[in-house]
Every structure is written in C-alpha cells, then in structure tokens.
Amino acid sequence: MFSLIYRSVAKESFIDSDIYKMLSDARDFNAEHHITGCLLYHDRKFLQLLEGEKPKVISLFNAIESDPRHQNVTVLRTEEREDRIFDRWSMAFYDYGNLRLSAQHKLGQIDRFFEASKAFEKSSKLTNDYFGEVREILLDSAL
Ligand SMILES: Cc1cc2nc3c(=O)[nH]c(=O)nc-3n(C[C@H](O)[C@H](O)[C@H](O)COP(=O)(O)O)c2cc1C
C-alpha cells in the first residue's frame, strides 16, 4: 500500500461550493479505485493524504497536480505502508472553519500544522500521529 501527502493552495476562483462538488466526484472515483484518504482545508490551503495501490495513487496525483483550481502543489511525503490510516473513507474532508470548537481546540492552530507539515518529509511517526489524530476527530464529529 502506497501513500502520498502533498499540500497546495486553492485559487481564488475555487469557491466552497465548487470544492464540495469536486469532493463528491472525487469520492466516487476514489471508491471505484480503492483509494482512501483525507483532505484538510483551511484558509485556502489544502493538505491531502492519498492511500492505495501505487500506480493508482500516482496516476491520480498526476491529475490532481495539473488541476488548475489550485497551485503550489508540493509533495511532502511518499511512503510504502502496511495499513491504511483512512480505511473507511473514500476521501474524508475536513474544513477547520466548520469544526466544533472542542475539535478545533484538540487540533490546535491549523496554521501550525501547515508549517509543521514540512516535518512530514522526515518523520514517519509524526505523520502517523498527526493523521491518526485527524482520524479520531473525524470518528467523533460525524462530519
Ligand atoms: C485539492 C484537490 C484534491 C483533489 N482530490 C481528488 C481525489 O481525491 N480524487 C479525485 O478523483 N479527484 C480529486 N481532485 C480532482 C482532480 O484534480 C481531477 O479533477 C479529477 O481527477 C478529474 O480529472 P479529469 O477531469 O482529468 O478526468 C482533486 C482536486 C483538487 C484541487
């Protein structure tokens, strides 16, 4: 099982309703291709984890990378793993702005995470801890 994490910045014209529409199509595609993962969104910044068979993840990422609705697409980490972190989700979506306050507190300041995301390049443990925590919050908050 292969996983890839990247971050990017949404273009101005990529408004929330378009993001939700994209997500719905993405979930259909991902379910069909056994791709799971998580898309975090806040303040125009995306952080996405994709999991699945390597050729499928790479080919999806190539499409995502050339998607004109976002820019500054930067791969933070690629990894072979035993298990999926988001085995239940074709693409969990997480807009920090819409979270319950308790959940926001639990995760702390999102900007810190986007800055810290550089560290994903180096640390497998940090990646597991971070996305493990995201998964717990998603299980709690039924979004
Ligand atoms: C931030 C972001 C995340 C995306 N995530 C996915 C995804 O997980 N699965 C998916 O099928 N498309 C995703 N897309 C959409 C793809 O970039 C692309 O539109 C889709 O693969 C259809 O490509 P096509 O129009 O070339 O067929 C994402 C787009 C953006 C901007």
CSV table of N, CA and C in Angstrom, one decimal, residues 60-119:
chain,number,residue,atom,x,y,z
A,60,LEU,N,-3.6,9.2,-10.1
A,60,LEU,CA,-4.5,10.2,-9.5
A,60,LEU,C,-3.7,11.5,-9.2
A,61,PHE,N,-2.6,11.3,-8.5
A,61,PHE,CA,-1.9,12.5,-8.1
A,61,PHE,C,-1.4,13.4,-9.4
A,62,ASN,N,-1.1,12.7,-10.4
A,62,ASN,CA,-0.7,13.4,-11.7
A,62,ASN,C,-1.9,14.3,-12.1
A,63,ALA,N,-3.1,13.7,-12.1
A,63,ALA,CA,-4.3,14.5,-12.5
A,63,ALA,C,-4.5,15.7,-11.5
A,64,ILE,N,-4.3,15.4,-10.2
A,64,ILE,CA,-4.5,16.5,-9.2
A,64,ILE,C,-3.5,17.6,-9.4
A,65,GLU,N,-2.3,17.2,-9.6
A,65,GLU,CA,-1.2,18.1,-9.7
A,65,GLU,C,-1.4,19.1,-10.8
A,66,SER,N,-2.0,18.6,-11.9
A,66,SER,CA,-2.2,19.5,-13.1
A,66,SER,C,-3.6,20.2,-13.0
A,67,ASP,N,-4.3,20.0,-11.9
A,67,ASP,CA,-5.6,20.6,-11.8
A,67,ASP,C,-5.5,22.2,-11.6
A,68,PRO,N,-6.0,23.0,-12.5
A,68,PRO,CA,-5.8,24.4,-12.5
A,68,PRO,C,-6.5,25.1,-11.3
A,69,ARG,N,-7.3,24.4,-10.6
A,69,ARG,CA,-8.1,25.0,-9.5
A,69,ARG,C,-7.2,25.3,-8.2
A,70,HIS,N,-6.0,24.7,-8.2
A,70,HIS,CA,-5.1,25.0,-7.1
A,70,HIS,C,-3.7,25.2,-7.6
A,71,GLN,N,-2.8,25.6,-6.8
A,71,GLN,CA,-1.4,25.9,-7.2
A,71,GLN,C,-0.4,25.6,-6.1
A,72,ASN,N,0.9,25.8,-6.4
A,72,ASN,CA,1.9,25.5,-5.4
A,72,ASN,C,1.8,24.1,-4.9
A,73,VAL,N,1.5,23.1,-5.7
A,73,VAL,CA,1.4,21.7,-5.3
A,73,VAL,C,2.8,21.2,-4.9
A,74,THR,N,2.9,20.8,-3.7
A,74,THR,CA,4.2,20.3,-3.2
A,74,THR,C,4.1,19.0,-2.5
A,75,VAL,N,4.8,18.0,-2.9
A,75,VAL,CA,4.7,16.7,-2.3
A,75,VAL,C,5.5,16.7,-1.0
A,76,LEU,N,4.9,16.3,0.1
A,76,LEU,CA,5.6,16.3,1.4
A,76,LEU,C,6.2,15.0,1.8
A,77,ARG,N,5.5,13.9,1.3
A,77,ARG,CA,5.9,12.6,1.7
A,77,ARG,C,5.3,11.5,0.9
A,78,THR,N,6.1,10.5,0.5
A,78,THR,CA,5.6,9.3,-0.1
A,78,THR,C,6.1,8.1,0.7
A,79,GLU,N,5.4,7.1,0.8
A,79,GLU,CA,5.7,6.0,1.8
A,79,GLU,C,5.0,4.7,1.4
A,80,GLU,N,5.7,3.6,1.6
A,80,GLU,CA,5.0,2.3,1.5
A,80,GLU,C,4.6,1.9,2.9
A,81,ARG,N,3.3,1.5,3.1
A,81,ARG,CA,2.8,1.2,4.4
A,81,ARG,C,2.1,-0.1,4.4
A,82,GLU,N,2.0,-0.7,5.6
A,82,GLU,CA,1.3,-1.9,5.8
A,82,GLU,C,-0.2,-1.7,5.7
A,83,ASP,N,-0.7,-0.7,6.4
A,83,ASP,CA,-2.1,-0.4,6.6
A,83,ASP,C,-2.5,1.0,6.1
A,84,ARG,N,-3.8,1.1,5.8
A,84,ARG,CA,-4.3,2.4,5.5
A,84,ARG,C,-4.7,3.1,6.9
A,85,ILE,N,-4.5,4.4,6.9
A,85,ILE,CA,-5.0,5.2,8.1
A,85,ILE,C,-6.5,5.5,7.9
A,86,PHE,N,-6.9,5.7,6.7
A,86,PHE,CA,-8.3,6.1,6.5
A,86,PHE,C,-9.1,5.0,5.7
A,87,ASP,N,-9.0,3.8,6.3
A,87,ASP,CA,-9.6,2.7,5.6
A,87,ASP,C,-11.1,2.8,5.3
A,88,ARG,N,-11.8,3.6,6.1
A,88,ARG,CA,-13.2,3.8,5.9
A,88,ARG,C,-13.7,4.9,5.0
A,89,TRP,N,-12.8,5.7,4.6
A,89,TRP,CA,-13.2,6.9,3.9
A,89,TRP,C,-12.6,7.0,2.4
A,90,SER,N,-13.5,7.2,1.5
A,90,SER,CA,-13.0,7.4,0.1
A,90,SER,C,-12.3,8.7,0.0
A,91,MET,N,-12.7,9.7,0.8
A,91,MET,CA,-12.0,10.9,1.0
A,91,MET,C,-12.6,11.7,2.1
A,92,ALA,N,-12.1,11.5,3.3
A,92,ALA,CA,-12.6,12.3,4.4
A,92,ALA,C,-12.3,13.8,4.1
A,93,PHE,N,-13.2,14.7,4.4
A,93,PHE,CA,-13.0,16.1,4.2
A,93,PHE,C,-13.1,16.8,5.5
A,94,TYR,N,-12.2,17.8,5.7
A,94,TYR,CA,-12.1,18.4,6.9
A,94,TYR,C,-11.9,19.9,6.7
A,95,ASP,N,-12.9,20.7,6.9
A,95,ASP,CA,-12.8,22.1,6.9
A,95,ASP,C,-12.7,22.7,8.3
A,96,TYR,N,-11.6,23.1,8.7
A,96,TYR,CA,-11.4,23.5,10.1
A,96,TYR,C,-12.3,24.6,10.5
A,97,GLY,N,-12.7,25.5,9.5
A,97,GLY,CA,-13.6,26.5,9.9
A,97,GLY,C,-15.0,26.0,10.4
A,98,ASN,N,-15.4,24.8,9.9
A,98,ASN,CA,-16.7,24.3,10.3
A,98,ASN,C,-16.7,23.4,11.5
A,99,LEU,N,-15.5,23.2,12.1
A,99,LEU,CA,-15.5,22.2,13.2
A,99,LEU,C,-16.1,22.8,14.5
A,100,ARG,N,-16.6,21.8,15.3
A,100,ARG,CA,-16.9,22.2,16.6
A,100,ARG,C,-15.7,22.7,17.3
A,101,LEU,N,-15.9,23.7,18.2
A,101,LEU,CA,-14.8,24.3,18.9
A,101,LEU,C,-13.9,23.3,19.7
A,102,SER,N,-14.5,22.3,20.3
A,102,SER,CA,-13.8,21.3,21.0
A,102,SER,C,-12.8,20.6,20.1
A,103,ALA,N,-13.3,20.3,18.9
A,103,ALA,CA,-12.4,19.7,17.9
A,103,ALA,C,-11.3,20.6,17.5
A,104,GLN,N,-11.6,21.9,17.3
A,104,GLN,CA,-10.6,22.8,16.9
A,104,GLN,C,-9.5,22.9,18.0
A,105,HIS,N,-10.0,22.9,19.2
A,105,HIS,CA,-9.0,23.0,20.3
A,105,HIS,C,-8.1,21.8,20.3
A,106,LYS,N,-8.7,20.7,20.1
A,106,LYS,CA,-8.0,19.4,20.1
A,106,LYS,C,-6.8,19.5,19.1
A,107,LEU,N,-7.1,20.0,18.0
A,107,LEU,CA,-6.1,20.0,16.9
A,107,LEU,C,-5.2,21.2,17.1
A,108,GLY,N,-5.6,22.2,17.8
A,108,GLY,CA,-4.8,23.4,17.9
A,108,GLY,C,-4.8,24.3,16.7
A,109,GLN,N,-3.9,25.1,16.5
A,109,GLN,CA,-3.9,26.0,15.4
A,109,GLN,C,-3.5,25.3,14.1
A,110,ILE,N,-4.4,25.4,13.1
A,110,ILE,CA,-4.1,24.7,11.9
A,110,ILE,C,-2.9,25.2,11.2
A,111,ASP,N,-2.7,26.5,11.3
A,111,ASP,CA,-1.5,27.1,10.6
A,111,ASP,C,-0.2,26.5,11.1
A,112,ARG,N,-0.2,26.1,12.4
A,112,ARG,CA,1.0,25.5,12.9
A,112,ARG,C,1.2,24.2,12.2
A,113,PHE,N,0.1,23.4,11.9
A,113,PHE,CA,0.2,22.2,11.2
A,113,PHE,C,0.8,22.3,9.8
A,114,PHE,N,0.2,23.4,9.1
A,114,PHE,CA,0.7,23.5,7.8
A,114,PHE,C,2.2,23.9,7.8
A,115,GLU,N,2.6,24.7,8.7
A,115,GLU,CA,4.0,25.0,8.8
A,115,GLU,C,4.8,23.7,9.2
A,116,ALA,N,4.3,23.0,10.2
A,116,ALA,CA,5.0,21.8,10.6
A,116,ALA,C,5.0,20.7,9.6
A,117,SER,N,4.1,20.8,8.5
A,117,SER,CA,4.0,19.8,7.6
A,117,SER,C,5.3,19.5,6.8
A,118,LYS,N,6.2,20.5,6.8
A,118,LYS,CA,7.5,20.3,6.3
A,118,LYS,C,8.1,19.1,7.0
A,119,ALA,N,7.8,18.9,8.2
A,119,ALA,CA,8.4,17.8,9.0
A,119,ALA,C,7.9,16.4,8.6
